[in-house]
XYZ file of C-alpha atoms in Angstrom:
758
model
C -17.935 20.713 23.567
C -15.636 18.615 25.637
C -11.870 18.829 24.967
C -11.711 15.415 23.279
C -14.497 16.341 20.730
C -12.652 19.587 20.059
C -9.465 17.920 19.212
C -11.197 15.434 16.888
C -12.971 18.220 15.112
C -9.939 20.284 14.582
C -7.246 17.676 14.363
C -4.546 17.293 16.864
C -0.888 18.200 16.299
C 2.166 16.976 17.947
C 2.439 20.384 19.827
C -1.176 19.923 21.181
C -0.475 16.517 22.279
C 1.878 17.787 24.979
C -0.950 19.651 26.619
C -3.506 16.903 26.403
C -4.618 15.088 29.577
C -4.511 11.313 29.864
C -8.318 11.212 29.918
C -8.352 12.992 26.647
C -5.762 10.526 24.982
C -7.922 7.613 26.131
C -11.014 9.254 24.831
C -9.186 9.817 21.447
C -8.101 6.220 21.363
C -11.771 5.020 21.818
C -12.912 7.402 19.045
C -10.124 6.380 16.670
C -11.491 2.872 16.608
C -14.491 3.954 14.375
C -12.416 6.087 11.988
C -8.998 4.319 11.913
C -9.557 0.679 12.310
C -12.752 -0.159 10.499
C -10.864 -1.610 7.561
C -8.374 -3.693 9.567
C -10.920 -5.137 11.875
C -13.098 -6.730 9.064
C -10.221 -8.689 7.702
C -11.055 -11.862 9.563
C -14.144 -12.043 7.288
C -12.089 -13.195 4.337
C -8.289 -13.966 5.133
C -8.572 -17.750 5.747
C -10.974 -18.075 2.756
C -8.687 -16.338 0.456
C -5.701 -17.957 1.713
C -6.971 -21.572 1.128
C -8.706 -20.650 -2.231
C -6.254 -22.159 -4.431
C -4.744 -25.661 -4.646
C -3.642 -25.579 -0.998
C -5.272 -28.409 0.711
C -5.668 -29.260 4.515
C -4.027 -32.507 5.810
C -4.740 -34.252 8.925
C -1.622 -33.076 10.743
C -2.874 -29.512 10.493
C 0.561 -28.180 9.354
C -1.081 -25.861 6.868
C -3.359 -24.362 9.472
C -0.542 -23.827 11.928
C 1.700 -22.497 9.330
C -0.855 -20.004 7.948
C -1.670 -18.777 11.522
C 2.015 -18.466 12.253
C 2.344 -16.126 9.156
C -0.638 -14.118 10.176
C 0.784 -13.592 13.670
C 4.268 -12.483 12.710
C 2.956 -10.344 9.879
C 0.602 -8.406 12.074
C 3.377 -8.251 14.821
C 6.268 -7.274 12.670
C 4.474 -4.986 10.008
C 1.539 -3.555 11.860
C 2.880 -3.346 15.391
C 6.646 -2.732 15.041
C 6.862 -1.066 11.690
C 3.862 1.164 11.622
C 2.963 1.701 15.305
C 6.460 2.017 16.738
C 8.552 3.410 13.809
C 6.602 4.877 10.854
C 4.194 6.908 12.989
C 7.241 8.887 14.331
C 7.713 10.323 10.812
C 4.849 12.740 10.989
C 4.712 16.024 8.985
C 3.747 18.487 11.479
C 1.179 16.052 12.975
C 0.059 14.685 9.641
C 0.753 11.210 8.237
C 0.473 9.281 5.089
C 2.467 8.752 1.845
C 2.323 12.508 1.021
C 3.497 13.432 4.424
C 6.597 11.506 3.971
C 7.185 12.797 0.529
C 6.565 16.388 1.930
C 9.294 15.876 4.466
C 11.846 14.719 1.853
C 10.972 17.666 -0.576
C 11.526 20.142 2.254
C 14.626 18.652 3.723
C 16.228 17.590 0.191
C 14.784 20.066 -2.107
C 13.180 17.195 -4.107
C 9.878 19.191 -4.941
C 9.106 19.588 -8.575
C 6.191 21.898 -7.763
C 6.296 25.119 -9.874
C 6.329 28.663 -8.188
C 8.234 27.631 -5.171
C 10.009 30.635 -3.562
C 12.668 31.086 -0.871
C 9.898 33.112 1.167
C 7.910 30.027 1.501
C 10.660 28.581 3.751
C 9.636 31.122 6.371
C 6.151 29.396 6.830
C 5.776 28.278 10.467
C 5.232 24.656 9.391
C 8.121 24.656 7.025
C 10.388 23.341 9.746
C 13.785 21.841 8.652
C 15.849 22.572 11.687
C 17.692 19.682 13.262
C 21.010 18.111 13.549
C 23.696 18.923 10.984
C 23.774 16.906 7.812
C 25.742 13.630 8.031
C 27.823 12.627 5.212
C 25.194 10.049 4.263
C 22.438 12.656 4.113
C 24.555 15.028 2.200
C 25.388 12.347 -0.335
C 21.967 11.333 -0.968
C 20.847 14.999 -1.444
C 23.783 15.627 -3.817
C 22.728 12.551 -5.811
C 19.226 14.020 -6.444
C 20.648 17.485 -7.158
C 22.984 16.026 -9.735
C 20.269 13.831 -11.193
C 16.815 15.778 -11.482
C 15.200 12.901 -13.309
C 15.320 10.895 -10.076
C 13.242 13.766 -8.352
C 10.609 13.039 -10.982
C 11.006 9.226 -10.687
C 10.482 9.693 -7.000
C 7.259 11.464 -7.584
C 6.035 8.652 -9.949
C 6.960 6.184 -7.430
C 4.837 8.096 -4.779
C 2.004 8.296 -7.330
C 2.298 4.499 -7.801
C 1.347 4.001 -4.177
C -1.365 6.595 -4.330
C -2.975 4.955 -7.332
C -2.887 1.594 -5.505
C -4.586 3.310 -2.547
C -7.252 4.517 -4.832
C -7.762 0.933 -6.163
C -8.069 -0.022 -2.520
C -10.962 2.472 -2.277
C -12.622 0.441 -5.127
C -11.962 -2.995 -3.825
C -12.610 -2.393 -0.013
C -16.405 -1.723 -0.279
C -16.882 -4.576 -2.709
C -15.009 -7.290 -0.737
C -16.187 -6.112 2.763
C -19.929 -5.901 1.935
C -19.949 -9.083 -0.035
C -18.077 -11.045 2.537
C -20.321 -9.854 5.299
C -23.705 -10.401 3.326
C -22.520 -13.848 2.116
C -22.819 -15.270 5.701
C -26.488 -15.228 5.519
C -26.468 -18.329 3.219
C -25.556 -20.334 6.219
C -29.113 -19.829 7.677
C -31.134 -19.259 4.456
C -29.712 -22.134 2.246
C -32.191 -21.594 -0.560
C -30.775 -18.040 -1.023
C -29.048 -18.030 -4.449
C -25.677 -16.526 -4.986
C -27.293 -13.972 -7.463
C -29.417 -12.804 -4.527
C -26.391 -12.234 -2.373
C -24.846 -10.052 -5.177
C -28.008 -8.153 -5.501
C -28.169 -7.426 -1.805
C -24.540 -6.439 -1.685
C -25.048 -4.051 -4.640
C -28.077 -2.459 -2.973
C -26.033 -1.851 0.122
C -23.035 -0.494 -1.949
C -25.574 1.931 -3.897
C -27.006 3.077 -0.613
C -23.489 3.538 0.864
C -22.249 5.693 -1.954
C -25.572 7.685 -2.316
C -25.287 8.912 1.302
C -21.831 10.248 0.861
C -22.920 13.710 0.043
C -24.544 14.020 3.569
C -20.992 13.467 5.120
C -20.412 11.100 8.049
C -20.357 13.703 10.822
C -24.045 12.970 11.580
C -23.468 9.261 12.178
C -19.827 9.239 13.082
C -20.627 9.086 16.823
C -21.865 5.675 16.164
C -18.661 4.268 14.488
C -16.635 3.717 17.579
C -19.290 1.932 19.540
C -19.934 -0.329 16.543
C -16.363 -1.170 15.954
C -15.749 -1.705 19.725
C -18.742 -4.112 19.765
C -17.326 -5.827 16.749
C -14.038 -6.251 18.325
C -15.438 -7.562 21.525
C -17.607 -10.143 19.482
C -14.464 -11.150 17.685
C -12.554 -11.524 21.100
C -15.326 -13.606 22.615
C -15.816 -15.792 19.575
C -12.023 -16.439 19.389
C -11.657 -17.326 23.044
C -14.622 -19.620 22.794
C -13.277 -21.505 19.752
C -9.865 -21.849 21.256
C -11.109 -23.600 24.391
C -13.953 -25.332 22.567
C -11.750 -26.825 19.679
C -8.088 -26.699 20.243
C -6.509 -25.187 23.368
C -2.977 -25.983 22.077
C -3.329 -23.703 19.014
C -0.997 -21.236 20.594
C 1.814 -23.423 19.613
C 1.346 -22.247 16.005
C 2.898 -18.866 17.093
C 6.224 -20.320 16.765
C 8.032 -19.244 13.639
C 9.133 -22.893 13.060
C 5.685 -23.583 11.678
C 6.259 -21.060 8.989
C 9.334 -23.005 7.767
C 7.483 -26.153 7.954
C 4.622 -24.707 5.970
C 6.726 -23.555 3.127
C 8.703 -26.759 3.155
C 5.693 -28.972 2.919
C 3.510 -26.872 0.520
C 6.170 -25.468 -1.812
C 5.039 -23.132 -4.426
C 1.351 -23.545 -3.531
C 2.212 -22.366 0.070
C 4.128 -19.262 -1.290
C 1.285 -18.310 -3.513
C -1.212 -18.593 -0.798
C 0.574 -15.831 1.108
C -1.305 -13.370 -0.971
C -4.190 -14.173 1.298
C -2.277 -13.854 4.392
C -1.346 -10.139 3.769
C -5.069 -9.325 3.788
C -4.667 -9.606 7.708
C -3.026 -6.198 7.699
C -5.144 -4.230 5.262
C -5.917 -0.981 6.788
C -2.509 -0.580 8.654
C -1.802 2.262 6.221
C -4.922 4.058 7.477
C -3.359 4.263 10.945
C -0.643 6.434 9.563
C -2.878 8.415 7.259
C -5.208 9.445 9.998
C -2.411 10.620 12.210
C -3.605 14.312 11.861
C -7.208 13.545 13.204
C -5.999 11.936 16.328
C -2.570 11.562 17.981
C 0.195 8.894 17.800
C -0.207 8.044 21.372
C -3.984 7.464 21.199
C -3.595 5.314 17.967
C -0.929 3.324 19.603
C -2.930 2.718 22.682
C -5.901 1.762 20.821
C -3.954 -0.786 18.495
C -1.794 -2.294 21.176
C -4.140 -2.923 23.952
C -7.374 -3.680 22.034
C -7.138 -4.130 18.240
C -3.960 -6.284 18.251
C -4.938 -8.708 20.957
C -8.491 -8.978 19.590
C -7.358 -9.857 16.009
C -4.886 -12.339 17.196
C -7.517 -14.166 19.361
C -9.796 -14.072 16.485
C -7.341 -15.696 13.994
C -6.215 -18.317 16.554
C -9.888 -19.173 17.269
C -10.828 -19.498 13.704
C -7.585 -21.640 13.179
C -8.778 -23.751 16.273
C -12.120 -24.269 14.681
C -10.542 -25.246 11.280
C -8.247 -27.736 12.703
C -11.420 -29.760 13.631
C -13.620 -28.751 10.452
C -11.413 -28.974 7.311
C -14.415 -29.185 5.162
C -15.759 -25.769 6.358
C -12.904 -23.657 4.793
C -15.192 -21.776 2.580
C -17.306 -20.341 5.283
C -14.936 -20.760 8.320
C -15.601 -17.368 9.870
C -19.418 -17.657 10.119
C -19.173 -21.469 10.774
C -17.068 -20.774 13.823
C -19.837 -18.538 15.304
C -21.863 -20.310 18.050
C -25.646 -20.738 17.030
C -27.031 -18.680 19.861
C -25.164 -15.490 18.702
C -25.140 -15.752 15.110
C -27.615 -13.318 13.958
C -26.349 -10.537 16.380
C -22.814 -11.078 15.134
C -24.086 -11.023 11.537
C -25.738 -7.713 11.979
C -22.743 -6.109 13.762
C -20.498 -7.575 10.940
C -22.554 -5.933 8.249
C -22.334 -2.563 10.012
C -18.721 -2.902 10.615
C -18.158 -3.708 6.882
C -20.019 -0.663 6.158
C -17.892 1.407 8.496
C -14.766 0.015 7.206
C -15.823 0.832 3.635
C -16.677 4.476 4.646
C -13.239 5.052 6.039
C -11.573 4.040 2.797
C -13.958 6.087 0.724
C -13.297 9.181 2.746
C -9.727 8.512 2.471
C -9.735 8.250 -1.334
C -11.625 11.746 -1.322
C -8.602 13.083 0.680
C -6.021 11.471 -1.644
C -7.587 12.913 -4.768
C -7.805 16.281 -3.045
C -4.096 16.191 -2.264
C -3.237 15.006 -5.708
C -5.098 18.062 -7.249
C -3.045 20.370 -4.963
C 0.203 18.804 -6.417
C -1.026 19.226 -9.966
C -1.381 15.453 -10.500
C -5.071 15.151 -11.046
C -7.675 17.193 -12.922
C -9.600 19.946 -11.131
C -12.648 18.447 -9.383
C -15.445 20.086 -7.336
C -14.701 19.623 -3.621
C -17.707 19.945 -1.288
C -17.444 20.459 2.524
C -19.798 18.057 4.258
C -19.439 19.601 7.820
C -19.023 23.290 8.764
C -17.475 22.066 12.056
C -15.086 19.278 11.259
C -12.278 20.362 8.928
C -11.266 18.065 6.235
C -14.506 16.124 5.782
C -15.141 16.475 2.144
C -17.065 15.019 -0.733
C -16.138 14.791 -4.431
C -19.196 13.912 -6.562
C -17.376 12.871 -9.682
C -15.017 10.477 -7.644
C -17.758 9.201 -5.607
C -19.900 8.019 -8.525
C -16.740 6.634 -10.211
C -15.962 4.555 -7.234
C -19.399 3.370 -6.885
C -19.456 2.112 -10.576
C -16.098 0.451 -10.232
C -17.092 -1.328 -7.022
C -20.348 -2.527 -8.472
C -18.517 -3.811 -11.579
C -16.061 -5.621 -9.406
C -18.933 -7.174 -7.349
C -21.050 -8.210 -10.216
C -18.102 -9.253 -12.466
C -16.303 -11.288 -9.938
C -18.815 -12.481 -7.406
C -16.035 -14.084 -5.485
C -14.252 -12.686 -2.548
C -11.225 -14.800 -2.982
C -10.555 -13.170 -6.442
C -11.160 -9.734 -4.942
C -8.791 -10.590 -2.127
C -5.962 -11.184 -4.674
C -6.414 -7.779 -6.113
C -6.869 -6.295 -2.641
C -3.708 -7.889 -1.466
C -1.673 -6.563 -4.351
C -2.841 -3.038 -3.865
C -2.159 -3.116 -0.103
C 1.287 -4.619 -0.206
C 2.403 -2.028 -2.954
C 1.391 0.780 -0.866
C 3.286 -0.580 2.215
C 6.334 -0.988 0.236
C 6.285 2.482 -0.988
C 5.967 3.587 2.539
C 8.945 1.421 3.351
C 11.136 2.923 0.738
C 10.165 6.440 1.662
C 10.673 5.730 5.262
C 14.245 4.392 4.634
C 15.007 7.754 2.887
C 13.477 9.757 5.696
C 15.803 7.997 8.213
C 18.928 9.201 6.272
C 17.890 12.753 5.044
C 15.408 13.873 7.799
C 16.496 11.972 10.970
C 20.239 11.907 9.981
C 20.535 8.124 10.795
C 23.292 5.990 9.422
C 22.865 4.217 6.325
C 23.265 0.894 7.961
C 20.064 1.575 10.108
C 18.063 2.647 6.868
C 19.290 -0.372 5.014
C 18.396 -2.788 7.806
C 14.862 -1.221 7.963
C 14.407 -1.621 4.173
C 15.793 -5.255 4.200
C 13.770 -6.392 7.136
C 10.447 -4.976 6.057
C 10.941 -4.465 2.290
C 11.771 -8.200 1.857
C 8.655 -9.317 3.731
C 6.534 -7.000 1.547
C 8.239 -8.046 -1.623
C 7.571 -11.596 -0.755
C 3.897 -10.825 -0.371
C 4.005 -8.742 -3.572
C 5.518 -11.569 -5.447
C 2.722 -13.963 -4.347
C 0.065 -11.505 -5.318
C 1.606 -10.933 -8.761
C 1.400 -14.685 -9.214
C -2.434 -14.246 -8.845
C -2.800 -11.719 -11.634
C -4.729 -14.020 -13.744
C -7.020 -14.895 -10.781
C -8.224 -11.473 -10.014
C -5.186 -9.314 -9.159
C -5.220 -7.757 -12.647
C -8.146 -5.550 -11.365
C -5.632 -3.672 -9.002
C -3.246 -3.343 -11.743
C -5.757 -2.137 -14.289
C -7.418 0.411 -11.947
C -4.022 1.852 -10.774
C -2.694 1.863 -14.172
C -5.554 4.079 -15.481
C -5.321 6.466 -12.582
C -1.466 6.496 -13.044
C -1.932 7.417 -16.638
C -4.361 10.224 -15.951
C -2.125 11.525 -13.120
C 1.029 11.451 -15.313
C -0.610 13.078 -18.291
C -2.189 15.832 -16.284
C 1.124 16.568 -14.457
C 2.981 16.547 -17.723
C 0.386 18.877 -19.504
C 0.246 21.317 -16.465
C 4.111 21.506 -16.168
C 4.375 22.139 -20.003
C 1.632 24.874 -19.687
C 3.420 26.511 -16.892
C 6.839 26.310 -18.876
C 5.014 28.132 -21.694
C 3.875 30.834 -19.263
C 7.286 31.384 -17.805
C 8.859 31.552 -21.296
C 6.348 34.032 -22.538
C 6.037 36.419 -19.709
C 5.144 39.974 -20.768
C 7.242 42.936 -19.709
C 5.337 45.609 -17.889
C 7.547 48.215 -19.707
C 6.381 46.921 -23.021
C 2.652 47.148 -21.978
C 3.196 50.697 -20.587
C 5.031 51.747 -23.809
C 2.248 50.294 -25.996
C -0.415 52.251 -24.152
C -0.505 55.493 -26.110
C -0.318 53.550 -29.456
C -3.078 51.222 -28.475
C -5.136 53.933 -26.955
C -5.350 52.014 -23.666
C -7.672 53.246 -20.958
C -8.385 52.350 -17.436
C -11.834 51.506 -16.470
C -13.534 51.835 -12.916
C -13.391 48.954 -10.765
C -10.908 46.177 -9.555
C -9.839 43.498 -11.911
C -8.477 40.201 -10.491
C -6.267 38.457 -13.241
C -5.671 34.826 -12.274
C -2.254 33.478 -13.182
C -0.082 30.539 -12.751
C 2.904 32.881 -12.118
C 4.386 34.444 -9.000
C 6.504 36.888 -10.912
C 5.953 38.679 -14.112
C 2.887 39.419 -16.113
C 1.269 36.451 -17.707
C 1.055 36.155 -21.549
C -2.760 35.868 -21.401
C -2.855 39.392 -20.026
C -0.735 40.680 -22.854
C -3.081 38.869 -25.270
C -6.081 40.567 -23.500
C -4.810 44.275 -23.586
C -3.614 44.053 -27.209
C -7.026 42.925 -28.277
C -9.037 45.001 -25.888
C -6.834 47.913 -24.789
C -8.601 48.566 -21.534
C -8.160 47.306 -18.043
C -9.337 48.175 -14.561
C -8.217 51.208 -12.454
C -6.891 48.708 -9.858
C -5.549 45.424 -11.205
C -4.440 42.513 -9.058
C -2.486 39.455 -10.439
C -3.740 36.554 -8.286
C -1.580 33.293 -8.062
C -2.964 30.293 -6.159
C -0.213 27.908 -5.458
C 0.588 24.784 -3.435
C 3.657 24.688 -0.979
C 5.092 21.466 0.352
C 3.556 21.600 3.815
C 0.254 20.007 4.954
C -1.412 23.265 6.026
C -0.856 26.955 5.665
C -2.243 28.954 8.574
C -4.475 31.899 7.837
C -2.094 34.596 8.978
C 0.415 33.338 6.468
C -1.775 32.551 3.520
C -1.821 35.847 1.627
C 1.209 37.672 0.248
C 0.699 40.967 -1.305
C 3.275 43.016 -3.345
C 3.383 45.860 -5.788
C 3.839 45.350 -9.723
C 5.317 48.246 -11.457
C 5.349 51.936 -10.488
C 2.739 53.236 -8.053
C 0.791 55.133 -10.641
C -0.036 51.910 -12.553
C -2.068 50.737 -9.558
C -1.044 47.152 -9.969
C -0.522 44.554 -7.260
C 0.229 40.801 -6.973
C -1.664 38.630 -4.475
C -0.223 35.128 -3.748
C -2.470 32.556 -2.116
C -0.430 29.813 -0.544
C -2.176 26.354 0.319
C -0.695 23.375 1.837
C -1.225 19.769 0.290
C -4.045 19.045 2.711
C -5.737 22.485 2.708
C -8.860 22.936 0.638
C -8.178 25.574 -1.955
C -11.560 27.296 -1.415
C -12.203 30.338 0.750
C -15.127 29.951 3.182
C -15.532 33.574 3.877
C -15.539 36.958 1.704
C -12.379 36.894 -0.190
C -13.090 40.062 -2.076
C -13.477 42.175 1.204
C -10.475 40.430 2.683
C -8.231 41.245 -0.338
C -9.442 44.798 -0.557
C -8.617 45.310 3.089
C -5.261 43.718 2.610
C -4.460 46.031 -0.301
C -5.458 49.030 1.825
C -3.095 47.782 4.724
C -0.344 47.129 2.137
C -0.599 50.684 0.818
C -0.734 52.408 4.287
C 2.344 50.332 5.701
C 4.378 50.452 2.437
C 6.424 53.427 3.212
C 7.036 52.499 6.847
C 8.637 49.382 5.849
C 10.332 50.410 2.571
C 13.591 49.962 4.098
C 13.081 46.285 4.326
C 12.830 45.935 0.676
C 16.680 46.183 0.237
C 17.080 43.443 2.874
C 14.458 41.350 1.102
C 16.276 41.565 -2.321
C 19.543 40.782 -0.580
C 17.972 37.673 1.142
C 16.016 36.175 -1.614
C 18.141 37.196 -4.625
C 17.369 39.160 -7.576
C 16.075 36.187 -9.558
C 12.859 36.385 -7.576
C 12.251 39.971 -8.464
C 11.247 41.297 -11.863
C 12.964 44.370 -13.299
C 9.514 46.105 -13.423
C 8.579 45.508 -9.888
C 9.179 48.883 -8.376
C 8.390 47.465 -4.873
C 9.334 44.140 -3.625
C 7.893 44.832 -0.182
C 5.721 41.874 0.601
C 3.332 41.511 3.551
C 1.175 38.890 4.950
C -2.472 39.605 5.440
C -4.427 37.844 7.937
C -7.575 38.125 10.081
C -8.525 35.919 12.935
C -11.805 33.966 12.628
C -13.613 36.327 14.867
C -12.456 39.270 12.940
C -13.572 38.122 9.445
C -17.137 39.342 9.791
C -15.999 42.647 11.295
C -13.467 42.991 8.351
C -16.482 42.472 5.931
C -18.617 45.013 7.782
C -15.830 47.540 7.885
C -15.284 47.335 4.104
C -18.967 47.809 3.419
C -19.165 50.909 5.670
C -15.929 52.347 4.138
C -17.186 51.928 0.552
C -20.563 53.281 1.285
C -19.416 56.569 2.839
C -16.222 57.778 1.410
C -16.423 61.024 3.100
C -16.244 59.245 6.359
C -13.237 57.360 5.164
C -11.266 60.523 4.637
C -11.557 61.179 8.308
C -9.439 58.046 8.772
C -6.470 59.975 7.041
C -6.015 57.273 4.416
C -3.636 57.825 1.588
C -5.151 58.814 -1.837
C -4.222 55.303 -3.270
C -6.185 53.648 -0.570
C -9.139 55.792 -1.175
C -8.901 54.856 -4.918
C -8.827 51.154 -4.117
C -12.091 51.656 -2.066
C -13.682 53.555 -4.828
C -12.828 50.900 -7.165
C -14.208 48.271 -4.872
C -17.584 50.163 -4.893
C -17.505 50.146 -8.756
C -17.227 46.357 -8.722
C -14.794 43.508 -9.036
C -14.218 41.553 -12.250
C -12.617 38.090 -12.437
C -10.391 37.729 -15.509
C -9.704 33.984 -16.120
C -7.472 32.640 -18.886
C -8.952 29.789 -20.932
C -5.858 28.285 -22.571
C -5.947 25.409 -24.972
C -2.761 23.353 -25.336
C -1.562 22.108 -28.642
C 1.627 20.230 -29.445
C 4.232 21.518 -31.981
C 4.279 19.986 -35.366
C 7.666 18.322 -34.976
C 6.559 16.503 -31.584
C 6.655 12.873 -31.146
C 3.663 10.699 -31.413
C 3.534 10.140 -27.676
C 3.625 13.842 -27.061
C 0.916 14.579 -29.665
C -1.391 11.891 -28.091
C -0.731 13.058 -24.479
C -1.341 16.731 -25.289
C -3.715 16.942 -28.124
C -5.883 13.974 -27.127
C -5.456 12.861 -23.524
C -4.726 16.242 -21.826
C -7.326 18.040 -24.061
C -9.861 15.484 -23.018
C -9.097 15.855 -19.233
C -9.127 19.628 -19.545
C -12.449 19.577 -21.174
C -14.025 17.387 -18.657
C -12.321 18.871 -15.542
C -14.317 21.423 -13.403
C -14.096 24.917 -14.670
C -11.995 27.496 -12.556
C -15.009 29.761 -12.244
C -17.082 26.949 -10.726
C -14.323 26.108 -8.358
C -14.074 29.607 -7.160
C -17.795 30.223 -7.334
C -17.494 33.277 -9.448
C -20.730 34.816 -10.592
C -21.188 34.836 -14.347
C -21.835 38.576 -14.283
C -18.457 39.131 -12.845
C -16.456 36.782 -14.986
C -14.285 37.716 -18.125
C -12.695 34.701 -19.800
C -9.818 35.299 -22.282
C -9.168 32.414 -24.786
C -5.614 31.654 -25.866
C -3.861 28.680 -27.731
C -0.375 27.853 -26.686
C 2.103 25.516 -28.316
C 4.269 23.214 -26.334
């Protein structure tokens, strides 16, 4: 595998970039064309058609054409080039980009996170970097504002989720509008083809596209870059041809004066038509979101030297053609293609539309996965589609849901102009969310002056609000689809987050004291059974109420008991050596431990190797090194405060357990050898407690999972009763079970039912 392929498979961070050769950067720039720019490069298929779909008409002086082209040029230049390529891409989160990356930066630097179970020890993660210049009075004032008004922290999360839901709506609309726009060009050559036939062909392609998602894209991804490159070259050639063939003076339209003339002459109709102009920059958010798979420099090179000039020449060429063919506005793109190259361009356009749709579908899977990590979406089954390329995932439920919605939009509307209105509203909303978050990053993270952030917000935010207002005016003509889809997902995310936080609040308020369980032992006749019990809990401290419920009804638990907590932290990834934290719960004779598994918002919360062996090995390592580092316990308490340590935790000594990739198989083999020959283990001079753990492993491991049912209290409001008793209960019932997510064998599973009132 050459270096460039290795970076594409593993992702490339800012630190790796410093060691990358210029050849590798250029190779990455080429490969980014197929992953990053598919959506952006298919925009010429429908921009002019959507812009002139209303009452806006063409006059002989061509002012409307010149004005629209001027808007397109300055929109691409200011928002795509200056905002995203030169400014926003600088705000990466350890090499990762996207809306959640900006939100993560703000959470770490200003303490805005509302994720439960956050601990001071999490700030010692290698990717939890907050060092920088000292706070300015502006950044301190903004942080203080959020500290004094916690509701605004939740409001910020809702604002981020708004952009996220619009991005999901983008995942519904992009396949529909891209495929339908590409296929509709065939009517120019086969005139007897009915509109229904075009819709059927588009639906067949969409069904095939979504049906192949479970195979992943790694097998055909090598074709993406050549196809998109061929598509860009086709656009460039056709654009240059049309400029010289029809109107060589079209470059005059690049003057901003034509924008003013356009708005003055067209009035409200010209303002409303800007909802179509914004489609020229669909996909720019993808550049930022895919930062982790490539590098900022490679994405900048690809956009600045190929994508940007190619798109400008394309729009100029199509405008030059329209200036002489006003009657062809409905099919301007395909009409502008020379007869001799029509069919090759049509085939490449169809492939490019599929690639652009694929990029958005994959991005939607990633967004849903991140929402699950932030407790903002019901649990879904996430499948790895590649054993080599990290981050390529497939979510069956989301895939079929997107397919049904895309088919419904295609069959229901049958018009790319109406789809374009909805598409434009979704895209502009996401961009505006990014602009607002970016202004906050400038103040809190970059420590810039307020004037700089306000200037950024006014320049780019005002442009995006102008486009949003134009798109909102088109709500009756198709834009309602984006609002409907995003509102449904927004309601699901908010209710799930609300119910999850209420459940966590109940767990915190009803923690069971270990002293109480120990004191009840004799009266209940409590016994210890052979084996290891893994009790999954949402708490990082204390004993969950579900365990107390379990032992009072069945007074027996395992010889070795481990409370396992899986939690998310506000970083994109947690490296393997820092993932597991192990500590002791209660006195040594109780044989109880706590294991905390930490994941970033872009990590997949599934272990791809033998977690049981890894955990047992970690417990043995913890026991063997506990006395050697006992002196650090006092320092630990002093550093993190007594609030993080329960009174019954006799040892707060916490260690990280890690195994490099090449040692995981060896670790598994060592545990098997040790458990199969205890006599040989004694020669290792292990402690008695370590031997007990290994013997317990030989007896078997049982997973104890809580099956909680939420109910609202009687005096609750109607909204709360509906949210908890109806909506949250429905989502919980239809979400993927925890044992399926963790791939636990039914023979090793013990579920404990419990009803809690919130």
